[in-house]
Every structure is written in C-alpha cells, then in structure tokens.
Coordinates of C-alpha atoms in Angstrom, one line a residue:
M1 CA -138.1 98.4 -188.9
N2 CA -135.6 96.7 -191.4
T3 CA -132.1 96.0 -191.5
D4 CA -131.9 94.2 -195.1
G5 CA -129.3 94.9 -197.4
I6 CA -126.4 97.3 -197.1
A7 CA -128.4 99.1 -194.0
A8 CA -127.2 95.9 -192.5
A9 CA -123.8 97.9 -192.5
V10 CA -124.5 100.5 -190.4
W11 CA -122.1 99.7 -187.8
L12 CA -120.1 100.3 -190.6
L13 CA -119.8 103.7 -190.5
P14 CA -117.7 103.7 -186.8
V15 CA -116.0 101.4 -187.7
L16 CA -114.1 102.7 -190.5
P17 CA -112.0 105.3 -187.9
L18 CA -112.1 103.7 -186.1
A19 CA -110.2 101.3 -187.6
G20 CA -107.9 104.3 -188.9
A21 CA -107.1 105.5 -185.8
A22 CA -106.3 101.8 -184.3
V23 CA -103.9 101.5 -186.9
L24 CA -102.8 105.0 -186.9
L25 CA -101.9 105.0 -183.3
L26 CA -100.8 101.3 -182.9
T27 CA -97.8 100.8 -185.7
G28 CA -96.0 104.2 -184.6
R29 CA -93.6 106.3 -186.8
R30 CA -93.4 103.4 -190.0
S31 CA -97.0 105.1 -190.6
N32 CA -95.6 108.7 -191.3
T33 CA -94.9 108.9 -194.6
W34 CA -98.7 107.5 -195.7
G35 CA -100.5 107.6 -192.4
H36 CA -102.9 111.2 -193.6
L37 CA -104.2 108.7 -197.2
L38 CA -105.3 106.3 -194.6
G39 CA -107.0 108.3 -192.4
C40 CA -108.5 110.7 -195.7
A41 CA -109.4 107.3 -196.8
T42 CA -111.2 105.7 -194.1
A43 CA -113.2 108.8 -193.5
L44 CA -114.1 109.3 -196.6
A45 CA -115.4 105.6 -196.9
S46 CA -117.9 106.5 -194.0
F47 CA -119.5 109.3 -195.8
V48 CA -119.8 107.5 -199.2
L49 CA -121.3 105.0 -196.8
G50 CA -123.4 107.0 -195.2
L51 CA -124.6 108.1 -198.4
A52 CA -125.4 105.2 -199.3
L53 CA -127.3 104.2 -196.5
F54 CA -129.2 108.1 -196.8
V55 CA -130.5 107.3 -200.7
Q56 CA -131.8 103.6 -199.5
M57 CA -133.9 105.7 -196.4
L58 CA -135.4 108.0 -199.2
G59 CA -136.6 105.0 -200.5
R60 CA -138.7 104.1 -198.2
D61 CA -141.7 105.0 -196.4
D62 CA -141.8 107.5 -193.1
A63 CA -142.2 104.1 -191.0
E64 CA -139.6 102.2 -192.4
R65 CA -137.1 104.6 -192.0
S66 CA -135.6 103.4 -189.5
V67 CA -132.4 101.5 -188.4
H68 CA -132.1 99.2 -185.7
Q69 CA -129.0 96.9 -185.4
E70 CA -128.0 95.4 -182.0
L71 CA -124.9 94.1 -182.3
F72 CA -123.5 92.2 -179.4
S73 CA -124.8 92.0 -174.9
W74 CA -123.4 94.7 -173.4
V75 CA -124.9 94.8 -170.2
P76 CA -126.1 91.7 -168.7
V77 CA -126.6 92.4 -165.3
P78 CA -130.2 91.8 -163.9
G79 CA -131.8 94.6 -163.7
L80 CA -130.3 96.3 -166.6
E81 CA -130.1 93.6 -168.9
L82 CA -128.3 96.5 -172.0
D83 CA -127.3 95.7 -175.8
F84 CA -125.1 97.6 -177.7
G85 CA -126.9 99.0 -180.5
L86 CA -126.9 101.3 -183.1
Q87 CA -129.9 103.5 -183.8
L88 CA -130.4 104.9 -187.3
D89 CA -133.1 107.6 -188.2
Q90 CA -133.7 110.6 -189.8
L91 CA -131.9 112.5 -186.9
S92 CA -128.7 110.4 -186.7
M93 CA -128.9 110.7 -190.6
C94 CA -128.5 114.2 -190.2
F95 CA -125.6 114.1 -188.0
V96 CA -123.6 111.4 -189.7
L97 CA -123.2 113.1 -193.2
L98 CA -122.4 116.4 -191.4
I99 CA -120.3 114.4 -189.8
T100 CA -118.3 112.6 -192.3
G101 CA -119.0 114.7 -195.4
V102 CA -117.7 118.2 -193.4
G103 CA -115.4 115.4 -191.6
S104 CA -113.9 114.1 -194.9
L105 CA -113.3 117.8 -196.1
I106 CA -111.1 118.9 -192.9
H107 CA -109.0 115.8 -193.0
I108 CA -108.3 116.7 -196.4
Y109 CA -107.5 120.4 -195.8
S110 CA -105.3 119.1 -192.7
V111 CA -102.6 116.8 -195.3
G112 CA -101.2 120.3 -196.8
Y113 CA -101.7 122.3 -193.6
M114 CA -100.1 119.4 -191.5
K115 CA -97.2 118.4 -193.9
A116 CA -94.8 119.7 -192.5
D117 CA -95.3 117.7 -189.1
P118 CA -93.4 115.6 -187.8
E119 CA -96.1 113.8 -185.5
K120 CA -98.5 113.9 -188.5
R121 CA -99.3 110.6 -188.6
L122 CA -100.4 110.8 -184.9
F123 CA -102.7 114.4 -185.6
F124 CA -104.5 111.8 -188.8
G125 CA -105.1 108.8 -185.8
Y126 CA -107.0 112.2 -183.6
L127 CA -108.9 112.5 -185.9
N128 CA -110.2 109.5 -187.3
L129 CA -110.6 108.8 -183.4
F130 CA -112.4 112.3 -182.7
V131 CA -115.3 111.4 -186.1
A132 CA -115.3 107.9 -184.6
A133 CA -116.8 109.3 -181.0
M134 CA -119.0 111.0 -182.1
L135 CA -121.1 108.7 -184.5
I136 CA -120.9 106.6 -181.8
L137 CA -122.3 109.6 -180.4
V138 CA -125.3 110.4 -182.3
L139 CA -126.2 106.6 -184.1
A140 CA -126.3 104.6 -180.3
D141 CA -130.0 103.5 -178.9
N142 CA -129.5 104.1 -175.4
Y143 CA -127.9 106.7 -173.4
L144 CA -124.8 104.5 -171.8
G145 CA -123.8 104.5 -175.6
L146 CA -124.5 107.9 -176.3
Y147 CA -122.4 108.5 -172.8
L148 CA -119.6 106.1 -174.6
G149 CA -119.4 108.0 -178.2
W150 CA -119.8 111.3 -175.2
E151 CA -116.5 110.6 -173.4
G152 CA -115.0 109.8 -176.7
V153 CA -115.5 113.3 -178.6
G154 CA -113.7 114.7 -174.7
L155 CA -110.8 112.2 -175.3
A156 CA -110.0 113.4 -179.0
S157 CA -110.7 116.9 -178.2
Y158 CA -108.2 117.0 -175.3
L159 CA -106.2 114.7 -177.8
L160 CA -106.4 116.7 -179.8
I161 CA -106.4 120.4 -178.5
G162 CA -103.0 119.9 -176.6
F163 CA -101.3 118.1 -179.5
W164 CA -98.8 120.7 -179.7
Q165 CA -98.3 120.0 -176.6
E166 CA -95.1 121.5 -176.1
K167 CA -96.3 124.8 -175.9
P168 CA -98.0 125.8 -172.3
T169 CA -100.6 127.1 -174.0
A170 CA -101.9 124.5 -176.2
A171 CA -101.4 121.9 -173.0
T172 CA -103.6 124.3 -170.2
A173 CA -106.1 124.5 -172.9
A174 CA -106.2 121.0 -173.3
K175 CA -106.4 120.6 -169.4
K176 CA -109.1 123.3 -169.0
A177 CA -111.3 121.8 -171.7
F178 CA -111.2 118.6 -170.3
V179 CA -112.1 119.5 -166.7
V180 CA -114.8 122.0 -167.6
N181 CA -116.4 118.8 -170.0
R182 CA -116.6 116.7 -167.2
V183 CA -118.7 119.2 -165.2
G184 CA -121.0 118.5 -168.1
D185 CA -120.4 114.8 -168.5
T186 CA -121.7 115.3 -164.7
G187 CA -124.7 116.1 -165.5
L188 CA -125.5 113.2 -167.8
A189 CA -124.3 110.4 -165.6
I190 CA -126.9 111.8 -163.0
A191 CA -129.9 112.2 -166.2
M192 CA -128.7 109.0 -166.1
M193 CA -129.2 107.3 -162.9
I194 CA -132.3 109.3 -163.0
M195 CA -133.7 107.1 -165.8
F196 CA -132.9 103.8 -164.3
A197 CA -134.1 104.7 -160.9
T198 CA -137.0 106.1 -162.7
F199 CA -137.9 103.3 -165.8
G200 CA -135.6 100.8 -164.8
S201 CA -134.1 101.7 -168.4
I202 CA -132.0 104.0 -170.2
S203 CA -133.1 102.9 -173.8
F204 CA -134.0 106.0 -176.0
A205 CA -136.9 103.5 -176.6
D206 CA -137.7 102.5 -172.9
V207 CA -137.6 106.1 -171.4
F208 CA -138.9 107.8 -174.3
G209 CA -141.8 105.4 -174.1
T210 CA -142.8 105.4 -170.9
A211 CA -141.6 109.0 -169.7
D212 CA -145.1 110.2 -169.8
G213 CA -146.2 107.9 -166.6
A214 CA -143.3 109.9 -164.5
S215 CA -143.8 112.8 -162.2
A216 CA -143.0 116.4 -163.4
G217 CA -140.5 117.2 -160.8
V218 CA -138.3 113.5 -162.1
L219 CA -138.8 114.5 -165.3
T220 CA -137.1 118.4 -164.6
A221 CA -134.8 116.9 -163.2
I222 CA -134.0 115.3 -166.0
G223 CA -134.5 117.7 -168.4
L224 CA -131.7 120.1 -166.5
M225 CA -129.0 117.5 -166.4
L226 CA -129.6 116.6 -169.4
L227 CA -128.8 120.9 -170.5
L228 CA -125.5 120.8 -167.8
A229 CA -124.1 117.7 -170.0
A230 CA -125.2 120.2 -173.3
C231 CA -123.5 123.2 -171.8
G232 CA -120.2 121.7 -171.2
K233 CA -120.1 119.9 -174.5
S234 CA -121.4 122.9 -177.0
A235 CA -119.9 125.6 -175.2
Q236 CA -123.2 127.6 -173.4
V237 CA -123.2 129.8 -170.3
P238 CA -122.2 128.8 -167.7
L239 CA -119.2 126.4 -168.9
Q240 CA -118.8 128.1 -172.4
S241 CA -114.2 129.1 -171.1
W242 CA -113.0 126.5 -172.5
L243 CA -113.6 127.3 -176.3
G244 CA -112.0 130.0 -177.2
D245 CA -108.4 128.4 -175.1
A246 CA -108.9 125.5 -177.1
M247 CA -108.2 127.8 -180.2
A248 CA -104.5 127.1 -178.9
G249 CA -104.5 123.9 -181.2
P250 CA -104.0 123.5 -184.7
T251 CA -106.2 125.4 -187.3
P252 CA -107.7 122.6 -188.4
V253 CA -108.8 120.5 -184.9
S254 CA -110.8 124.2 -184.2
A255 CA -113.2 123.5 -187.5
L256 CA -113.5 119.7 -186.7
I257 CA -114.8 121.1 -183.1
H258 CA -116.9 124.0 -184.1
A259 CA -118.6 122.6 -187.6
A260 CA -118.8 118.9 -187.4
T261 CA -118.7 117.5 -184.3
M262 CA -118.0 118.4 -180.2
V263 CA -120.3 121.6 -180.1
T264 CA -122.6 119.9 -182.3
A265 CA -123.3 117.1 -179.3
G266 CA -125.0 119.0 -177.1
V267 CA -127.7 120.3 -179.4
Y268 CA -128.2 116.6 -180.9
L269 CA -128.5 115.8 -176.6
I270 CA -131.5 118.1 -176.5
V271 CA -133.3 117.0 -180.2
R272 CA -133.1 113.6 -179.4
S273 CA -134.2 113.9 -175.6
N274 CA -137.3 115.6 -177.0
P275 CA -139.6 113.5 -175.9
I276 CA -138.4 114.4 -171.8
F277 CA -138.5 117.8 -172.9
D278 CA -141.8 117.9 -174.2
L279 CA -143.0 116.5 -170.5
T280 CA -141.2 119.5 -168.6
P281 CA -141.8 123.3 -169.4
D282 CA -139.7 124.4 -167.1
A283 CA -136.8 122.8 -168.4
R284 CA -137.7 123.3 -171.7
L285 CA -137.7 127.0 -170.5
A286 CA -134.1 126.6 -169.1
V287 CA -132.9 125.7 -172.7
A288 CA -134.3 128.6 -174.5
I289 CA -133.1 130.9 -171.5
V290 CA -130.1 129.6 -171.6
G291 CA -129.8 129.6 -175.1
A292 CA -130.5 133.5 -175.2
V293 CA -127.8 134.2 -173.0
T294 CA -125.2 132.8 -175.5
L295 CA -126.8 133.6 -178.3
L296 CA -125.6 137.3 -177.3
F297 CA -123.1 136.2 -174.6
G298 CA -120.9 134.6 -177.8
A299 CA -121.8 137.8 -180.3
I300 CA -120.0 140.4 -177.5
I301 CA -116.8 138.9 -177.0
G302 CA -116.4 138.2 -181.0
C303 CA -116.9 142.0 -181.2
A304 CA -113.3 142.8 -179.2
K305 CA -111.2 140.1 -180.3
D306 CA -108.5 140.4 -182.2
D307 CA -107.3 137.0 -182.7
I308 CA -109.3 135.9 -185.6
K309 CA -109.9 132.2 -184.6
K310 CA -110.6 133.9 -181.0
A311 CA -113.2 136.0 -182.5
L312 CA -114.7 133.0 -184.5
A313 CA -114.8 130.7 -181.8
A314 CA -117.1 134.1 -179.9
S315 CA -118.5 132.9 -183.3
T316 CA -119.6 129.1 -182.2
M317 CA -121.0 129.9 -179.0
S318 CA -123.1 132.4 -180.8
Q319 CA -124.5 130.7 -183.0
I320 CA -124.8 127.1 -181.2
G321 CA -127.0 129.8 -178.9
Y322 CA -129.4 129.9 -181.8
M323 CA -129.0 126.3 -181.6
I324 CA -130.1 125.4 -178.1
L325 CA -133.1 128.4 -178.1
A326 CA -134.3 126.6 -181.1
A327 CA -134.2 123.4 -179.1
G328 CA -135.7 125.0 -176.5
L329 CA -139.0 126.0 -178.3
G330 CA -140.2 122.8 -178.4
P331 CA -141.9 120.9 -181.3
A332 CA -141.5 125.0 -182.9
G333 CA -137.9 124.7 -183.7
Y334 CA -136.8 121.5 -183.3
A335 CA -135.8 121.1 -186.8
F336 CA -134.9 125.0 -187.0
A337 CA -132.3 123.9 -184.9
I338 CA -131.2 121.1 -186.9
M339 CA -131.5 123.1 -189.4
H340 CA -129.1 126.1 -188.7
L341 CA -126.6 123.2 -187.4
L342 CA -126.3 121.6 -191.0
T343 CA -125.9 125.1 -192.9
H344 CA -123.7 126.6 -189.8
G345 CA -121.2 123.1 -190.7
F346 CA -120.0 124.4 -194.1
F347 CA -120.3 128.6 -193.3
K348 CA -118.3 127.9 -189.9
A349 CA -115.9 124.7 -191.1
G350 CA -115.4 126.8 -194.2
L351 CA -114.4 130.2 -192.2
F352 CA -112.1 128.2 -189.8
L353 CA -110.6 125.9 -192.8
G354 CA -109.8 130.0 -194.5
A355 CA -108.7 131.6 -191.3
G356 CA -105.6 128.7 -191.2
S357 CA -105.2 129.3 -194.9
V358 CA -104.7 133.2 -193.6
M359 CA -102.6 131.7 -191.2
H360 CA -100.5 129.2 -193.5
G361 CA -99.9 132.1 -195.9
M362 CA -99.0 135.0 -192.8
N363 CA -96.0 132.5 -190.6
D364 CA -99.5 132.0 -188.3
E365 CA -99.7 135.1 -187.4
V366 CA -103.5 135.3 -185.8
N367 CA -103.4 138.9 -185.1
M368 CA -106.1 140.6 -186.9
R369 CA -104.5 144.1 -186.8
R370 CA -101.7 143.1 -188.5
Y371 CA -103.8 141.4 -191.4
G372 CA -105.3 144.0 -194.5
G373 CA -105.4 143.8 -197.9
L374 CA -105.1 140.2 -197.9
R375 CA -107.4 139.6 -200.8
T376 CA -105.1 140.1 -203.6
V377 CA -102.9 138.1 -202.1
M378 CA -105.3 135.3 -201.9
P379 CA -108.1 135.7 -204.3
I380 CA -109.3 131.8 -203.0
T381 CA -108.7 132.7 -199.9
F382 CA -110.7 135.6 -199.8
V383 CA -113.9 134.7 -202.0
T384 CA -114.1 130.9 -199.9
F385 CA -114.1 133.3 -196.4
G386 CA -116.5 136.1 -198.2
L387 CA -118.6 133.3 -198.9
G388 CA -118.9 131.6 -195.4
Y389 CA -119.2 135.3 -194.2
L390 CA -122.1 136.2 -195.7
A391 CA -123.8 133.0 -195.1
I392 CA -123.5 133.8 -191.1
I393 CA -124.6 137.1 -191.2
G394 CA -127.6 135.7 -192.7
I395 CA -127.9 137.8 -196.5
P396 CA -130.4 136.3 -199.1
P397 CA -130.1 133.8 -200.8
F398 CA -126.9 132.0 -198.6
A399 CA -127.2 129.4 -195.7
G400 CA -127.7 131.4 -193.1
F401 CA -130.4 134.1 -194.5
F402 CA -132.9 130.7 -194.6
S403 CA -131.7 129.1 -190.9
K404 CA -131.6 132.0 -188.9
D405 CA -134.1 133.7 -190.3
K406 CA -136.3 130.7 -189.3
I407 CA -135.6 130.7 -186.4
I408 CA -135.2 134.2 -185.5
E409 CA -139.7 133.6 -186.9
A410 CA -140.3 130.1 -184.0
A411 CA -139.0 133.0 -181.8
F412 CA -141.3 135.4 -181.9
A413 CA -143.6 133.2 -182.1
D414 CA -143.1 131.9 -179.2
N415 CA -142.0 134.9 -176.8
F416 CA -141.4 138.3 -177.9
V417 CA -138.4 138.8 -175.6
F418 CA -137.0 135.5 -177.7
G419 CA -137.8 137.4 -180.5
L420 CA -135.4 140.6 -179.8
V421 CA -132.8 138.3 -179.0
T422 CA -132.4 136.2 -182.1
L423 CA -133.4 139.6 -183.9
L424 CA -129.9 141.6 -181.6
G425 CA -127.5 138.7 -181.8
A426 CA -128.3 139.1 -185.8
G427 CA -127.1 142.7 -186.0
I428 CA -124.5 142.2 -183.7
T429 CA -123.3 138.8 -185.7
A430 CA -123.7 141.4 -188.5
F431 CA -121.4 143.7 -186.8
Y432 CA -118.3 141.3 -185.2
M433 CA -118.1 139.3 -188.9
T434 CA -118.0 142.5 -190.8
R435 CA -114.8 143.9 -188.6
V436 CA -113.8 140.4 -189.5
M437 CA -113.7 140.7 -193.1
L438 CA -112.7 144.2 -193.1
M439 CA -109.9 144.0 -191.2
T440 CA -108.4 140.7 -192.7
F441 CA -109.1 140.9 -195.8
F442 CA -109.5 145.2 -197.0
G443 CA -107.6 148.3 -196.0
R444 CA -104.1 148.7 -196.4
R445 CA -101.4 146.2 -196.0
R446 CA -100.0 146.6 -192.2
W447 CA -98.1 143.2 -192.4
D448 CA -93.5 143.4 -191.8
P449 CA -92.0 141.8 -194.3
A450 CA -89.0 142.2 -191.9
D451 CA -90.6 139.9 -190.0
D452 CA -90.6 137.0 -192.6
V453 CA -94.2 137.2 -193.0
H454 CA -95.1 137.0 -197.3
P455 CA -98.2 135.9 -197.9
H456 CA -99.6 133.1 -200.0
E457 CA -102.5 131.2 -201.7
S458 CA -102.6 127.9 -199.8
P459 CA -102.0 125.1 -201.8
S460 CA -104.9 123.1 -203.6
V461 CA -105.5 120.5 -201.1
M462 CA -105.9 123.1 -198.6
A463 CA -108.2 125.3 -201.7
W464 CA -110.0 122.5 -202.3
P465 CA -112.1 121.7 -199.1
M466 CA -112.6 125.4 -198.6
I467 CA -114.2 125.6 -202.4
L468 CA -116.5 122.2 -201.7
L469 CA -117.8 124.3 -198.5
A470 CA -118.1 127.7 -199.7
V471 CA -120.9 126.0 -202.7
G472 CA -122.2 124.7 -198.7
S473 CA -122.4 128.1 -197.7
V474 CA -124.1 129.2 -200.8
T475 CA -127.1 125.8 -201.7
S476 CA -127.3 124.1 -198.4
G477 CA -129.8 126.8 -196.9
A478 CA -132.2 126.8 -199.8
L479 CA -131.9 122.8 -199.8
L480 CA -132.9 122.3 -196.8
T481 CA -135.9 124.3 -197.0
V482 CA -137.0 124.0 -200.1
G483 CA -141.0 122.4 -199.4
S484 CA -140.2 122.4 -195.8
S485 CA -137.8 119.3 -196.8
L486 CA -136.2 119.2 -193.5
Q487 CA -139.4 119.5 -191.5
N488 CA -140.6 117.3 -193.2
W489 CA -137.9 114.9 -193.1
L490 CA -137.4 115.5 -189.3
E491 CA -140.9 114.9 -188.5
P492 CA -141.5 111.1 -187.2
V493 CA -138.6 111.8 -184.5
T494 CA -138.9 115.8 -184.0
G495 CA -142.8 115.7 -183.9
E496 CA -144.8 118.6 -185.9
A497 CA -144.1 122.2 -185.5
H498 CA -148.0 124.3 -183.8
D499 CA -147.3 128.1 -183.6
E500 CA -147.6 130.5 -186.1
L501 CA -146.1 133.7 -186.8
G502 CA -148.3 136.2 -185.9
V503 CA -147.0 139.1 -188.6
P504 CA -146.8 137.9 -192.1
V505 CA -143.3 136.2 -192.4
W506 CA -141.9 139.2 -194.5
V507 CA -142.3 141.7 -192.3
L508 CA -139.9 140.2 -190.1
T509 CA -137.6 138.9 -192.9
V510 CA -137.4 142.3 -193.4
V511 CA -137.3 144.0 -190.6
T512 CA -134.4 141.5 -189.8
L513 CA -132.3 142.2 -192.8
A514 CA -132.6 145.7 -191.7
V515 CA -130.4 145.2 -188.8
V516 CA -128.0 143.1 -190.3
L517 CA -127.6 145.8 -192.2
V518 CA -127.0 148.3 -189.8
G519 CA -124.6 146.1 -188.0
V520 CA -122.3 145.8 -191.3
A521 CA -122.6 149.8 -191.8
I522 CA -121.5 150.0 -188.4
A523 CA -118.2 147.6 -188.7
Y524 CA -117.8 149.8 -192.2
R525 CA -117.9 152.9 -190.4
Q526 CA -115.4 151.9 -187.6
Y527 CA -113.2 149.8 -189.4
A528 CA -113.5 150.9 -193.6
I529 CA -113.0 154.6 -193.2
R530 CA -110.8 155.2 -190.0
E531 CA -107.8 153.5 -190.0
I532 CA -106.8 150.7 -188.0
P533 CA -104.1 150.5 -185.2
A534 CA -101.2 148.7 -185.0
Q535 CA -102.4 148.1 -181.1
A536 CA -105.7 148.0 -179.8
P537 CA -106.5 150.7 -177.8
D538 CA -106.4 150.6 -174.3
D539 CA -109.3 153.6 -173.6
V540 CA -112.2 151.3 -174.4
S541 CA -115.5 151.3 -173.3
A542 CA -116.2 148.5 -170.3
L543 CA -118.3 146.5 -172.0
T544 CA -115.4 146.3 -174.7
F545 CA -112.6 145.5 -171.7
A546 CA -114.8 143.2 -170.3
A547 CA -116.0 141.4 -174.3
R548 CA -111.7 140.8 -174.6
R549 CA -111.5 139.2 -171.6
D550 CA -114.6 137.4 -172.8
L551 CA -117.1 139.2 -170.1
Y552 CA -115.2 137.4 -166.6
G553 CA -115.4 133.9 -167.3
D554 CA -113.3 132.5 -166.3
A555 CA -113.0 135.6 -163.1
F556 CA -116.4 134.2 -162.3
N557 CA -115.7 130.8 -162.7
E558 CA -112.7 131.6 -160.6
A559 CA -114.8 132.7 -157.4
A560 CA -117.2 130.3 -157.7
F561 CA -116.2 127.7 -158.2
M562 CA -112.6 127.3 -157.8
R563 CA -111.6 129.3 -155.1
P564 CA -114.9 127.9 -153.2
G565 CA -113.8 124.5 -154.1
Q566 CA -110.2 124.8 -153.0
E567 CA -111.3 126.2 -149.1
A568 CA -113.9 123.1 -149.1
T569 CA -111.0 120.9 -150.3
R570 CA -109.0 122.7 -147.2
V571 CA -111.3 121.9 -144.6
L572 CA -112.1 118.5 -145.3
V573 CA -108.5 117.6 -145.9
E574 CA -108.3 119.5 -142.1
V575 CA -111.1 116.9 -141.0
D576 CA -109.6 114.3 -142.3
E577 CA -106.4 114.9 -140.7
R578 CA -107.6 115.9 -137.1
G579 CA -110.7 114.2 -137.0
V580 CA -110.5 110.9 -138.9
D581 CA -106.7 110.4 -138.6
G582 CA -106.9 111.9 -135.5
V583 CA -108.9 109.4 -133.8
V584 CA -107.6 106.8 -135.5
T585 CA -104.0 107.6 -134.6
G586 CA -105.5 108.9 -131.2
I587 CA -106.6 106.2 -129.6
P588 CA -103.4 103.9 -130.3
R589 CA -101.6 106.8 -128.7
L590 CA -103.7 106.6 -125.8
I591 CA -103.3 103.6 -125.2
G592 CA -99.5 103.1 -125.9
A593 CA -99.1 106.7 -123.1
V594 CA -101.3 104.4 -120.3
S595 CA -99.3 100.9 -121.0
G596 CA -95.9 103.5 -120.6
Q597 CA -97.4 104.4 -116.6
L598 CA -98.1 101.0 -116.1
R599 CA -94.7 99.5 -117.1
R600 CA -93.2 102.0 -114.4
V601 CA -95.2 99.4 -111.9
Q602 CA -93.3 96.3 -113.2
T603 CA -89.3 97.0 -112.1
G604 CA -88.3 94.1 -111.8
F605 CA -86.7 94.1 -108.1
V606 CA -87.9 92.3 -105.8
R607 CA -87.9 94.7 -102.2
S608 CA -90.6 96.8 -105.3
Y609 CA -93.2 94.7 -105.2
A610 CA -92.8 93.2 -101.7
L611 CA -93.0 96.9 -100.7
T612 CA -96.2 96.9 -103.6
M613 CA -97.5 94.1 -101.1
L614 CA -96.9 95.8 -97.8
A615 CA -99.2 98.5 -98.9
G616 CA -102.0 96.0 -100.3
A617 CA -102.2 94.2 -97.2
V618 CA -101.9 97.4 -95.1
F619 CA -104.5 99.1 -97.2
V620 CA -106.8 96.0 -96.8
A621 CA -106.0 95.6 -93.1
V622 CA -107.5 99.9 -92.5
A623 CA -110.2 99.0 -94.7
M624 CA -111.7 95.9 -93.3
F625 CA -111.2 97.8 -89.5
L626 CA -113.3 100.9 -90.5
A627 CA -115.6 98.2 -91.6
V628 CA -115.9 96.8 -88.3
R629 CA -116.5 99.7 -86.2

C-alpha cells in the first residue's frame, strides 16, 4: 500500500469541508455575505482532490490501488490499541466521488435556493459538516472511525432537517429522524462490542482477517446488528418512518440525504462488511428480505402521495431497497448494489432539485394537484426532471435501465421470489413516477394566480446543477456497465460474482421493459386521460387509504414500541419509587418511629424514673421468687 505523492493527501478529503464548516459555524453572521462561496469552494476542492486521487489510482495495479494512512494514536487503551486511520480503496473511492461530486452540485444549487434566507451561512456550514461526516464514514479503516462519521451524519441530518425550526413540522421531523436513527445506531454499537469480545479488535483488517474463525452464531449476531444499523440510516423497514417527514427541511437537504449521503450509508456498511456476511447466510438472507419488503413498501406509498417531495422520498426508500436486496445476494449482488447507488445518486439528486425548482416557481407549493402544465413555463426543469424520470423507471439507454436491470437479473439468478419482487417493483416505480410527471408537467394548469402563484424558470445557478445531473442520469449507467467496468473495479473488495441467469438476459430485459410500460400505461390512463381533481378523493381502496398513511408505519411503531415503552417506563418508575426509594426512605422512617417511641421514656421527671426503677425491682424480685419455687 502506497502513500507517496498525492495519495498522502487523502486526509484532506474530509478536512477541507470540515474546515469550511468550522469557519462558517464559528464566525457568526459576519460570514453571511461570503459564507455560501466558502461552502461551495471547500466541497469543490474536495471533489477535485478526489478526482486526482482517482486518476492516480487508475494508474496502479489492482493490488496497489488501496491507500492506507494512520494519522494519530486514537485509543491507546491496553487491549484495544486503535489508531485513527483512513483507507482509500476501490469501494470508498466510489463514495468519495459521489459524495463530493453530487454534494458540490447541491451546494451550488443551494446558492440560488437559499438566496433570501437570513441564516444561509449556517445552512452551508451544516452542508459542509454533512459532507465531511460522510467522508469520514466511508474512509475510516475501522468500525469506530466509521461510527464517528455515522454519528456525524446523524447530527448533520438533524440540524438540516430542522433548519427551519420555527416551523413545528420541521422541528418535529428533525427529532423523529434523530430518535429513529438512534435505534439503528444501537445496533452498530452492539456489533462493535461483539467484534471486540470475539476478535479483540474492531479494525477492518483484524475483523475481516479472522472472521472465519468465529462461530456461526456470533457472525449471525454481528450481521443482524449491522443490518439494524443499516435500516436506521437507509430508512429500511422497520426503521423507515422518519424519511417522509424529513421532507420538511429545505429541498437541497432532501437531495443531499437521498442521493449522496445519509441513506447510502447503510448500503456502504453492508457491502464494506461483506467478509462477515459472506460467512453467515442467515444474516445475508435477512438483508435480502428487508430489502425486498422495503422495495415494495416504498413503492406502494409513492403511489398515493400528492406531495411531490414525499412521493420522491418514498421512491428513495424503494430504490434503496433494491440496493439492500442486491447486497443481500452476496458476491453476486454487491457490485450491482453499488452500481445502482451511483446511478441513483445522479437521477435522484436531479429529481429532488427539479422538485425544488418547481417549488421555487410555485411559491413553495408542494401539492401536485395544484400543478399541471408546467412544461411550457419551466422548460429546463421539465427536460432535466424528465431525463431523471426516464432513468429511474429504467428506460434504455438511461442510467437506471442498466443498474436496476442488473439487480433484477441477479435476483432471479439467486431466488425466483426475489426476482418477482424486483420485477413488480419496477412496474410500480413506472406507475408512481409517471404519475408525478403527468401531475406536475402535463394536463391543464391547475394553479390559481389569485394565490400569488406565478410559475417561472429557476435562475442559472440552480439550472446548471440540474443539467449536469441530467447528463449523469443519461450516461452513468452505460459507463459503469461497459466491459463490466464497475464489477472489475470493485472485485478486489467485493469478490467475484458466480451466479448465472437461467434464461437469456435479453428475455428478462424484454419482460422487464414490458412490465415498466404497463405501469406507464396505467398511470397515463389514470392521470392523463382522466381529469385530475383538485382535492384527493375520499372514496379510495383500502390499500390507497393505507398508503396515504405510510402503510401505518407510525401507527405500528406507536403500538409496538412507543406504548409498550411508555408502560415499561411507568412500571420502572413505580418500582423505583415504591421499591428502591421505599427501601432507602423506609429504613430511616422506621428508625425515626422507634426513636420517637423511646423518647417518651425520657421524660426528665425524677418521679417517673423512680417509678420505673421500682417497677424494675418488683419485676426482678418476682422473677427470683418464681425461680426459687
């Protein structure tokens, strides 16, 4: 492993945005006039450095591409000697380019979106902190360093989701995201404890190098705890309830969370931990099942949302489900999970920024039933959003066609049921995304000028990031697929795939496209041919009714966790007050009561004492007399 030349600057990747965050958060409002420029500059500088490292990595043999740096002694504890180290390999490089590249475009877009906000320097400071934390997460060479970035991402998401904290919905959403993610974080903490107890270390090299010596039960426990952690960050069932509410934050935050940072962390954790999951089929099956369930769960919810951002949030939940399912397929799916993660980064960021552009032109209106016909007044947004739409539903030659179809192929090769789930998910995705497209950009204009709504195209500082992301939505899939380029790139980290599809690939491709077109046709019949009512109809199916309520995710959490938790807390308080506190306070009360009775004997009168002495003498005399007889 080399650290010569520019590779020695790996540590600057997270430090640059971290330094930007420190400056913007510590200088106060004095940086309001230039803070956005510094925030964009640090993110872009990190991206440029990442590109330079990528080019240098390409010039090396596979065995020499991994770069490892030990920066300082972090935990000098006997029995746990742990350095703070960074590891840049083929897997982490994919994330570095995604985080800094897409993150930089979101920073630039935010210059226009947050132009009038009085606290915009604070916003850019939080964005920088988010990027820095995510970079630490993917560059750490041990689970404790990963956990540091993991918690940093949780903090940054809390700050950004609740950025407009004067809005009750934003403040509540931020707290909800923070609390739900703490549940997942507990899983990661427990996994690290088991690793230390089993392997005596939590560094990747030590854990992965000795994992084959651990028992199946231990490995399964570690795998399930890592899955719990991934469910929290990546909004997978049963910890998915925070994602929709998180749309209360500024739209650039939604784009950053959904495309480049937070929700991708769970996928990274599982793929990075592939040496563990490869040894525990049970945990890997659990990963695939969670991904399959969430895939359908999010897609169904997306079909019923009229809020454009919440529809896209449900879409993210579903698309991350594809990635988690692929990761659960083991070596046959790891590379495809990362491929879809990268293409998703382009088209989902573009879709969210497009939604933000629509909101910018519609006076922050999010209800798609009040849109319609926007393609003529917002042509750039229409084209860029449309390209992202074609990419996510998997129309060739757009990015999603290549990455999602690979997951569908791998799923059918591994398990027919998983294959059917991915195929059904593709059809539902086509339906709800066509619904979003038609309700927003086609049909009659349903907004009311009397409500001070005057749609217009966004400024160039917002338009150019959307255009560049649209280019990625068109080209990234082919670039990552040609010659199995991404698979070959990741093979030293994720291993070589072996499963083969039982039917010709073109047959499955045709079937998948047919299912997608059926989904498009159903949505067209429902939302293009028929009139879209201004208010959502109340007379709907039970499934639609449930989907509007996020398939009762909040109700389930309340019934399964919150209410039992409240009852358990009440019982514990009762035990503490009557049991623990009762013993602690009861003994002094008993002593006080006995002392109070004894004090009555000490009257201070001589006649009382003489009478007591006489009574005692009589008692002794009687006792002796009885004893003699």
